[in-house]
Structures are given as C-alpha cells and as structure tokens.
Amino acid sequence: TKTNGYSMVAWESLIGFWRVWVIHLGRRYGIFRVLSEARNPLSSGEIARSLSLNPHAVDAWLESAHALKVVKKTSSGYSLPSPLTTLLVDDGNPKFMGGLVSYYALRSLDFDAFDALFTGETRYDTHNSHLTEAFVEGTKWDHTVFLKILLPKLPTLRRTLNAGSRVLDLGCGAGGWIAKGAPHFPKSHFTGVDPDERSIQEARERCRHIPNVGFAPGKAEELDFEEEFELIYLGEVLYVIRDKQSVMNACYRALKPNGYIVVCEAVSDPSGNTWRDENTLVRGALLDYMAQGGR
C-alpha cells in the first residue's frame, strides 16, 4: 500500500542517517584503513590497540557497522568487503565516495543555519570549521577526477602543464586541489586565491613542502588579471557567487590565449529523470547550498 511505501522511505531515512555517520567515523578514526590493510579479520581489541582508540567505542562502532552492512563479521573477527575499500578508503580512485559521505555528516553539524534560512535572515557563516572540513572531504573525488579522467581527455592541456604554465585555483579553500595536482606538474606554478584568511593559512600549511605553489586572500568578484594564466580552476565555487557572469568574464580576461577554464560543480540535469541518483542527490542538497548563501 501507499502507506507501507512511505513507511519504508522513513525507515530507509533513519537507517541511512546512521550509516552516513558510521562511515564518516570509520574514515575519521582510521578504522576502515586498518581493516583494508589487514590480511585477516581483526578483533575489536586488535583494531582499538592499533589505533590507540577507546576499545568500548570501537566495539560499539563495529556492532553498528555490522548491523548497517558496512563491515563483515565472522567468528574470526571483522573485515571490510573489498568493494568498500574502493568506495570508502581509496581516495585516488575515481569510484571513491567516502569523502561525499563525510561531507554530509559534517554539514549536519551546522544545520542550525537553517534557522536563518527559513526565518528570512541573511546571515551566512560560510567559513566555519565544520564547513571547511566538509569541503576538504567532499571535493576529494573532484580532484581525482580532474587528474585521472579529465586530463587524459585533454592531452593539449596536460602537455601545457607538463611544459610549465601558470595555474589559478579560484576559491581554493584549504588548498586540496593544488596539494593533489601541483606535485604532478613541477614546472608549472599554482596560485590559490580564497576570501577566507583561515582557509588560506590552512592551505599554506598543507602545501608547505610543495615548492611550486602560492596562496593569497582575495574574492572571485574582485579578480583583476590580464592574460596571465594557462588554466583557471573553479571547484564548487560558482554556486555561492551571485554575479556568475562577471566572474566568468574576469576569468576569461585572466586567461592567456588558448587557455582553459575548468568548472566543477554539482549540477542536475533539468530535463533528466528526477529520481536518477545524481539528480536526486543534487536536488536533495538544495537546502544545504541555500544555507551557505548559494543555489
């Protein structure tokens, strides 16, 4: 019946909420990593000792993770199914999804921002610690896709980066994209710009051992360069910018002839099936984007 169908939606929501948190905590405290590296099943005590964690918390996590079908349990101990190693541990694999799961767990810590959204206030705290960490986790997949899927399809851009070029990461946040990409192209110089001073400081610390990078505070709306970059990267930036056209115009002016602008955004297909997973995820997250002042 329809009632039973909606009851299932409610039950799936409750179970899904806890599965998100179990996955996030398993990643945060290294439990997935230890399980993925083990040749044989591990006991709760072995996992807790190897990570110097509270054994009672680890035991409770394993019980929950098993109930939520995240880990396997046998008489010998616990193990991680190999497909989940790819999905939740290996952030260098384009199939990795663990960062997105952690993103939504971390964003749920700041859902009091919905009070401002629904009461019509204009207060947006877009650079709190939870949001910064959420962006780091949620964009890991984007960075891997740039290196392993996009660049192989753009051999001219890859040759340009190998030969040496100037690259701008506009809205760089904590520097995740530059930290992952710059070491692959030592002849190129990567510049990160972000309006948040704390994010710039974190980016500098993250990339302190990478010689071909630099970071500076600045707003995308105030970009003022003329033909200086071969590549400009905007990763999950445009959705919080109101005057997108002026920013894109400024990026175009900042490009050298035949340069590239790479835009990475969560976009749903307006003509596509609403219930397709990608569309459902993006449209379902609309309130999150709005709570950040975006769309």
CSV table of C-alpha atoms in Angstrom, one decimal:
chain,number,residue,atom,x,y,z
A,1,THR,CA,0.0,0.0,0.0
A,2,LYS,CA,1.0,3.6,-0.3
A,3,THR,CA,1.2,3.9,3.5
A,4,ASN,CA,3.7,1.0,3.6
A,5,GLY,CA,5.7,2.6,0.8
A,6,TYR,CA,6.1,5.8,2.7
A,7,SER,CA,6.9,3.9,5.9
A,8,MET,CA,9.8,2.3,4.0
A,9,VAL,CA,11.0,5.7,3.0
A,10,ALA,CA,11.0,6.8,6.6
A,11,TRP,CA,12.8,3.6,7.8
A,12,GLU,CA,15.4,4.0,5.0
A,13,SER,CA,16.0,7.6,6.0
A,14,LEU,CA,16.7,6.6,9.6
A,15,ILE,CA,19.0,3.8,8.6
A,16,GLY,CA,20.7,5.9,6.0
A,17,PHE,CA,21.4,8.7,8.6
A,18,TRP,CA,23.2,6.3,10.9
A,19,ARG,CA,25.0,4.6,8.0
A,20,VAL,CA,26.4,8.1,7.0
A,21,TRP,CA,27.7,8.7,10.5
A,22,VAL,CA,29.2,5.2,10.9
A,23,ILE,CA,31.0,5.6,7.6
A,24,HIS,CA,32.3,9.0,8.5
A,25,LEU,CA,33.5,7.9,11.9
A,26,GLY,CA,35.1,4.8,10.4
A,27,ARG,CA,37.0,7.1,8.0
A,28,ARG,CA,37.8,9.8,10.6
A,29,TYR,CA,39.4,7.4,13.1
A,30,GLY,CA,41.2,5.2,10.6
A,31,ILE,CA,39.2,2.0,11.2
A,32,PHE,CA,38.5,1.5,7.5
A,33,ARG,CA,42.1,1.9,6.7
A,34,VAL,CA,43.2,-0.7,9.3
A,35,LEU,CA,40.6,-3.1,8.1
A,36,SER,CA,41.5,-2.6,4.4
A,37,GLU,CA,45.2,-3.2,5.1
A,38,ALA,CA,44.7,-6.4,7.2
A,39,ARG,CA,45.2,-9.7,5.6
A,40,ASN,CA,42.9,-11.5,8.0
A,41,PRO,CA,39.8,-10.5,10.0
A,42,LEU,CA,40.6,-8.4,13.1
A,43,SER,CA,39.1,-8.4,16.6
A,44,SER,CA,37.7,-5.3,18.2
A,45,GLY,CA,40.6,-5.3,20.6
A,46,GLU,CA,43.2,-5.5,17.8
A,47,ILE,CA,41.7,-2.6,16.0
A,48,ALA,CA,41.5,-0.4,19.1
A,49,ARG,CA,45.1,-1.2,20.1
A,50,SER,CA,46.5,-0.5,16.7
A,51,LEU,CA,44.8,2.9,16.5
A,52,SER,CA,45.1,3.8,20.3
A,53,LEU,CA,41.3,4.2,20.5
A,54,ASN,CA,38.8,3.7,23.3
A,55,PRO,CA,38.0,-0.1,23.0
A,56,HIS,CA,34.4,0.4,24.1
A,57,ALA,CA,33.8,3.0,21.3
A,58,VAL,CA,35.5,0.7,18.7
A,59,ASP,CA,33.4,-2.2,19.9
A,60,ALA,CA,30.2,-0.2,19.6
A,61,TRP,CA,31.2,1.1,16.2
A,62,LEU,CA,31.8,-2.4,14.9
A,63,GLU,CA,28.5,-3.6,16.2
A,64,SER,CA,26.7,-0.7,14.4
A,65,ALA,CA,28.8,-1.1,11.2
A,66,HIS,CA,27.9,-4.7,11.0
A,67,ALA,CA,24.2,-4.1,11.6
A,68,LEU,CA,24.3,-1.4,8.9
A,69,LYS,CA,26.1,-3.9,6.4
A,70,VAL,CA,29.3,-1.8,6.3
A,71,VAL,CA,31.6,-4.5,7.7
A,72,LYS,CA,31.6,-8.2,7.7
A,73,LYS,CA,31.6,-10.2,10.9
A,74,THR,CA,32.7,-13.8,11.3
A,75,SER,CA,34.0,-16.0,14.2
A,76,SER,CA,37.5,-14.8,13.4
A,77,GLY,CA,36.7,-11.1,13.6
A,78,TYR,CA,35.8,-8.2,11.4
A,79,SER,CA,36.7,-7.4,7.8
A,80,LEU,CA,35.9,-4.8,5.1
A,81,PRO,CA,34.4,-6.0,1.8
A,82,SER,CA,36.8,-5.3,-1.0
A,83,PRO,CA,34.3,-3.1,-3.0
A,84,LEU,CA,34.0,-0.8,0.1
A,85,THR,CA,37.8,-0.4,0.1
A,86,THR,CA,37.5,1.2,-3.3
A,87,LEU,CA,34.4,3.3,-2.3
A,88,LEU,CA,35.4,4.4,1.2
A,89,VAL,CA,39.2,4.2,1.5
A,90,ASP,CA,41.0,4.7,-1.8
A,91,ASP,CA,40.6,8.4,-2.5
A,92,GLY,CA,42.8,8.1,-5.5
A,93,ASN,CA,40.2,6.0,-7.3
A,94,PRO,CA,37.5,7.8,-9.4
A,95,LYS,CA,34.9,5.5,-7.8
A,96,PHE,CA,35.7,6.8,-4.3
A,97,MET,CA,32.7,8.1,-2.5
A,98,GLY,CA,33.8,8.3,1.2
A,99,GLY,CA,34.5,12.0,1.0
A,100,LEU,CA,31.0,12.8,-0.1
A,101,VAL,CA,29.6,10.7,2.8
A,102,SER,CA,31.8,12.6,5.3
A,103,TYR,CA,30.7,15.9,3.7
A,104,TYR,CA,27.1,15.3,4.6
A,105,ALA,CA,27.9,14.1,8.1
A,106,LEU,CA,30.0,17.2,8.8
A,107,ARG,CA,27.4,19.5,7.2
A,108,SER,CA,24.7,18.1,9.6
A,109,LEU,CA,26.7,19.7,12.5
A,110,ASP,CA,25.9,23.1,11.1
A,111,PHE,CA,22.2,22.6,10.2
A,112,ASP,CA,21.2,25.3,12.7
A,113,ALA,CA,22.0,27.6,9.8
A,114,PHE,CA,18.5,26.6,8.5
A,115,ASP,CA,17.0,28.8,11.2
A,116,ALA,CA,18.4,31.8,9.4
A,117,LEU,CA,17.3,30.5,6.0
A,118,PHE,CA,13.7,29.8,7.0
A,119,THR,CA,13.2,32.9,9.0
A,120,GLY,CA,14.4,35.1,6.1
A,121,GLU,CA,17.6,36.3,7.7
A,122,THR,CA,20.7,36.9,5.6
A,123,ARG,CA,23.4,35.6,7.9
A,124,TYR,CA,25.6,33.0,6.3
A,125,ASP,CA,28.5,31.5,8.1
A,126,THR,CA,30.3,30.1,5.1
A,127,HIS,CA,33.7,29.5,6.6
A,128,ASN,CA,33.1,27.7,9.9
A,129,SER,CA,35.4,24.8,10.9
A,130,HIS,CA,32.8,22.1,10.0
A,131,LEU,CA,32.2,23.6,6.6
A,132,THR,CA,35.9,23.9,5.8
A,133,GLU,CA,36.5,20.2,6.8
A,134,ALA,CA,33.4,19.2,4.8
A,135,PHE,CA,34.7,20.9,1.7
A,136,VAL,CA,38.1,19.1,2.1
A,137,GLU,CA,36.3,15.8,2.2
A,138,GLY,CA,33.6,16.5,-0.3
A,139,THR,CA,36.0,17.7,-3.1
A,140,LYS,CA,38.5,14.8,-2.9
A,141,TRP,CA,36.6,13.0,-5.6
A,142,ASP,CA,36.6,16.2,-7.8
A,143,HIS,CA,40.4,16.4,-7.6
A,144,THR,CA,40.9,12.7,-8.5
A,145,VAL,CA,38.5,13.1,-11.5
A,146,PHE,CA,40.5,16.1,-12.8
A,147,LEU,CA,43.7,14.1,-12.8
A,148,LYS,CA,42.5,10.7,-13.9
A,149,ILE,CA,39.5,11.4,-16.1
A,150,LEU,CA,39.6,14.9,-17.4
A,151,LEU,CA,43.3,15.4,-18.2
A,152,PRO,CA,43.6,12.2,-20.3
A,153,LYS,CA,40.8,13.6,-22.4
A,154,LEU,CA,42.6,16.9,-22.8
A,155,PRO,CA,46.1,15.9,-23.9
A,156,THR,CA,46.9,19.5,-25.0
A,157,LEU,CA,46.2,20.8,-21.5
A,158,ARG,CA,48.3,18.0,-19.9
A,159,ARG,CA,51.2,18.8,-22.2
A,160,THR,CA,50.9,22.5,-21.3
A,161,LEU,CA,51.0,21.7,-17.6
A,162,ASN,CA,54.0,19.4,-18.1
A,163,ALA,CA,55.9,22.0,-20.1
A,164,GLY,CA,55.3,24.7,-17.4
A,165,SER,CA,52.5,27.1,-17.1
A,166,ARG,CA,50.7,29.4,-14.6
A,167,VAL,CA,47.6,28.0,-12.9
A,168,LEU,CA,45.0,29.8,-10.8
A,169,ASP,CA,42.7,27.9,-8.3
A,170,LEU,CA,40.0,30.5,-7.7
A,171,GLY,CA,38.2,29.8,-4.4
A,172,CYS,CA,40.9,27.4,-3.4
A,173,GLY,CA,39.6,26.8,0.2
A,174,ALA,CA,42.1,24.8,2.2
A,175,GLY,CA,44.2,24.0,-0.9
A,176,GLY,CA,43.2,20.4,-1.6
A,177,TRP,CA,43.2,20.6,-5.4
A,178,ILE,CA,46.6,22.3,-5.5
A,179,ALA,CA,48.0,19.9,-2.9
A,180,LYS,CA,46.9,16.9,-5.1
A,181,GLY,CA,47.8,18.4,-8.5
A,182,ALA,CA,50.9,20.6,-8.2
A,183,PRO,CA,53.3,17.7,-7.4
A,184,HIS,CA,52.4,16.1,-10.8
A,185,PHE,CA,53.5,19.3,-12.7
A,186,PRO,CA,56.6,20.7,-11.0
A,187,LYS,CA,57.4,23.0,-13.9
A,188,SER,CA,54.1,24.8,-13.5
A,189,HIS,CA,53.2,27.3,-10.8
A,190,PHE,CA,49.9,27.1,-8.9
A,191,THR,CA,48.3,30.1,-7.2
A,192,GLY,CA,45.4,29.7,-4.9
A,193,VAL,CA,43.0,32.5,-4.0
A,194,ASP,CA,40.2,32.5,-1.4
A,195,PRO,CA,38.4,35.2,0.5
A,196,ASP,CA,38.8,33.4,3.9
A,197,GLU,CA,42.1,34.1,5.7
A,198,ARG,CA,41.8,30.9,7.8
A,199,SER,CA,41.5,28.8,4.7
A,200,ILE,CA,44.5,30.4,3.1
A,201,GLN,CA,46.5,29.7,6.3
A,202,GLU,CA,45.4,26.1,6.2
A,203,ALA,CA,46.3,25.8,2.5
A,204,ARG,CA,49.8,27.3,3.1
A,205,GLU,CA,50.4,24.7,5.9
A,206,ARG,CA,49.1,21.9,3.8
A,207,CYS,CA,51.3,22.7,0.9
A,208,ARG,CA,54.3,23.9,2.8
A,209,HIS,CA,56.6,21.2,1.3
A,210,ILE,CA,55.5,21.9,-2.3
A,211,PRO,CA,57.8,24.5,-3.9
A,212,ASN,CA,55.7,25.5,-7.0
A,213,VAL,CA,52.6,26.9,-5.1
A,214,GLY,CA,51.5,30.2,-3.6
A,215,PHE,CA,48.3,31.4,-1.8
A,216,ALA,CA,46.8,34.8,-1.3
A,217,PRO,CA,43.5,36.1,0.1
A,218,GLY,CA,41.0,37.5,-2.4
A,219,LYS,CA,37.5,37.4,-3.8
A,220,ALA,CA,36.5,35.9,-7.1
A,221,GLU,CA,34.3,39.0,-7.7
A,222,GLU,CA,37.5,41.2,-7.5
A,223,LEU,CA,39.7,39.2,-9.8
A,224,ASP,CA,41.9,41.6,-11.7
A,225,PHE,CA,44.4,39.8,-14.0
A,226,GLU,CA,45.1,40.2,-17.8
A,227,GLU,CA,46.2,37.2,-19.8
A,228,GLU,CA,48.3,35.6,-17.0
A,229,PHE,CA,47.1,32.0,-16.7
A,230,GLU,CA,47.0,29.0,-18.9
A,231,LEU,CA,44.5,27.3,-16.6
A,232,ILE,CA,41.9,28.6,-14.2
A,233,TYR,CA,40.1,26.1,-11.9
A,234,LEU,CA,36.8,26.8,-10.2
A,235,GLY,CA,35.9,23.9,-7.9
A,236,GLU,CA,32.5,24.1,-6.2
A,237,VAL,CA,32.7,27.9,-6.3
A,238,LEU,CA,30.1,29.4,-8.6
A,239,TYR,CA,27.1,28.2,-6.7
A,240,VAL,CA,27.8,30.7,-3.9
A,241,ILE,CA,28.6,33.6,-6.3
A,242,ARG,CA,25.6,35.8,-7.2
A,243,ASP,CA,27.1,37.5,-10.3
A,244,LYS,CA,28.4,34.5,-12.0
A,245,GLN,CA,28.7,36.1,-15.4
A,246,SER,CA,31.0,38.9,-14.2
A,247,VAL,CA,33.3,36.3,-12.5
A,248,MET,CA,33.4,34.2,-15.7
A,249,ASN,CA,34.2,37.4,-17.7
A,250,ALA,CA,37.1,38.2,-15.3
A,251,CYS,CA,38.4,34.6,-15.6
A,252,TYR,CA,38.3,34.9,-19.4
A,253,ARG,CA,40.3,38.1,-19.2
A,254,ALA,CA,42.8,36.5,-16.9
A,255,LEU,CA,43.5,33.7,-19.4
A,256,LYS,CA,46.3,33.6,-21.9
A,257,PRO,CA,45.3,32.9,-25.5
A,258,ASN,CA,44.1,29.3,-25.9
A,259,GLY,CA,43.9,28.9,-22.1
A,260,TYR,CA,41.4,26.7,-20.2
A,261,ILE,CA,38.7,27.4,-17.6
A,262,VAL,CA,37.7,24.2,-15.7
A,263,VAL,CA,34.5,24.4,-13.8
A,264,CYS,CA,33.5,21.7,-11.3
A,265,GLU,CA,30.0,22.0,-9.8
A,266,ALA,CA,27.2,19.7,-8.6
A,267,VAL,CA,24.8,20.1,-11.4
A,268,SER,CA,21.5,18.3,-12.0
A,269,ASP,CA,20.0,17.7,-15.5
A,270,PRO,CA,16.7,19.7,-15.6
A,271,SER,CA,15.5,17.6,-18.5
A,272,GLY,CA,16.5,14.3,-16.9
A,273,ASN,CA,14.8,11.9,-14.5
A,274,THR,CA,14.3,13.5,-11.1
A,275,TRP,CA,14.8,10.1,-9.4
A,276,ARG,CA,18.1,9.3,-11.1
A,277,ASP,CA,20.7,9.1,-8.3
A,278,GLU,CA,22.8,12.1,-9.4
A,279,ASN,CA,19.7,14.4,-9.8
A,280,THR,CA,18.2,13.2,-6.5
A,281,LEU,CA,21.4,13.9,-4.6
A,282,VAL,CA,22.0,17.4,-6.1
A,283,ARG,CA,18.4,18.5,-5.8
A,284,GLY,CA,18.1,16.9,-2.3
A,285,ALA,CA,21.1,19.0,-1.2
A,286,LEU,CA,19.5,22.3,-2.4
A,287,LEU,CA,18.7,23.5,1.2
A,288,ASP,CA,22.4,22.9,2.1
A,289,TYR,CA,23.5,25.1,-0.8
A,290,MET,CA,20.9,27.8,0.2
A,291,ALA,CA,22.1,27.7,3.8
A,292,GLN,CA,25.5,28.7,2.5
A,293,GLY,CA,24.1,31.6,0.6
A,294,GLY,CA,24.1,29.8,-2.7
A,295,ARG,CA,21.9,27.9,-5.1
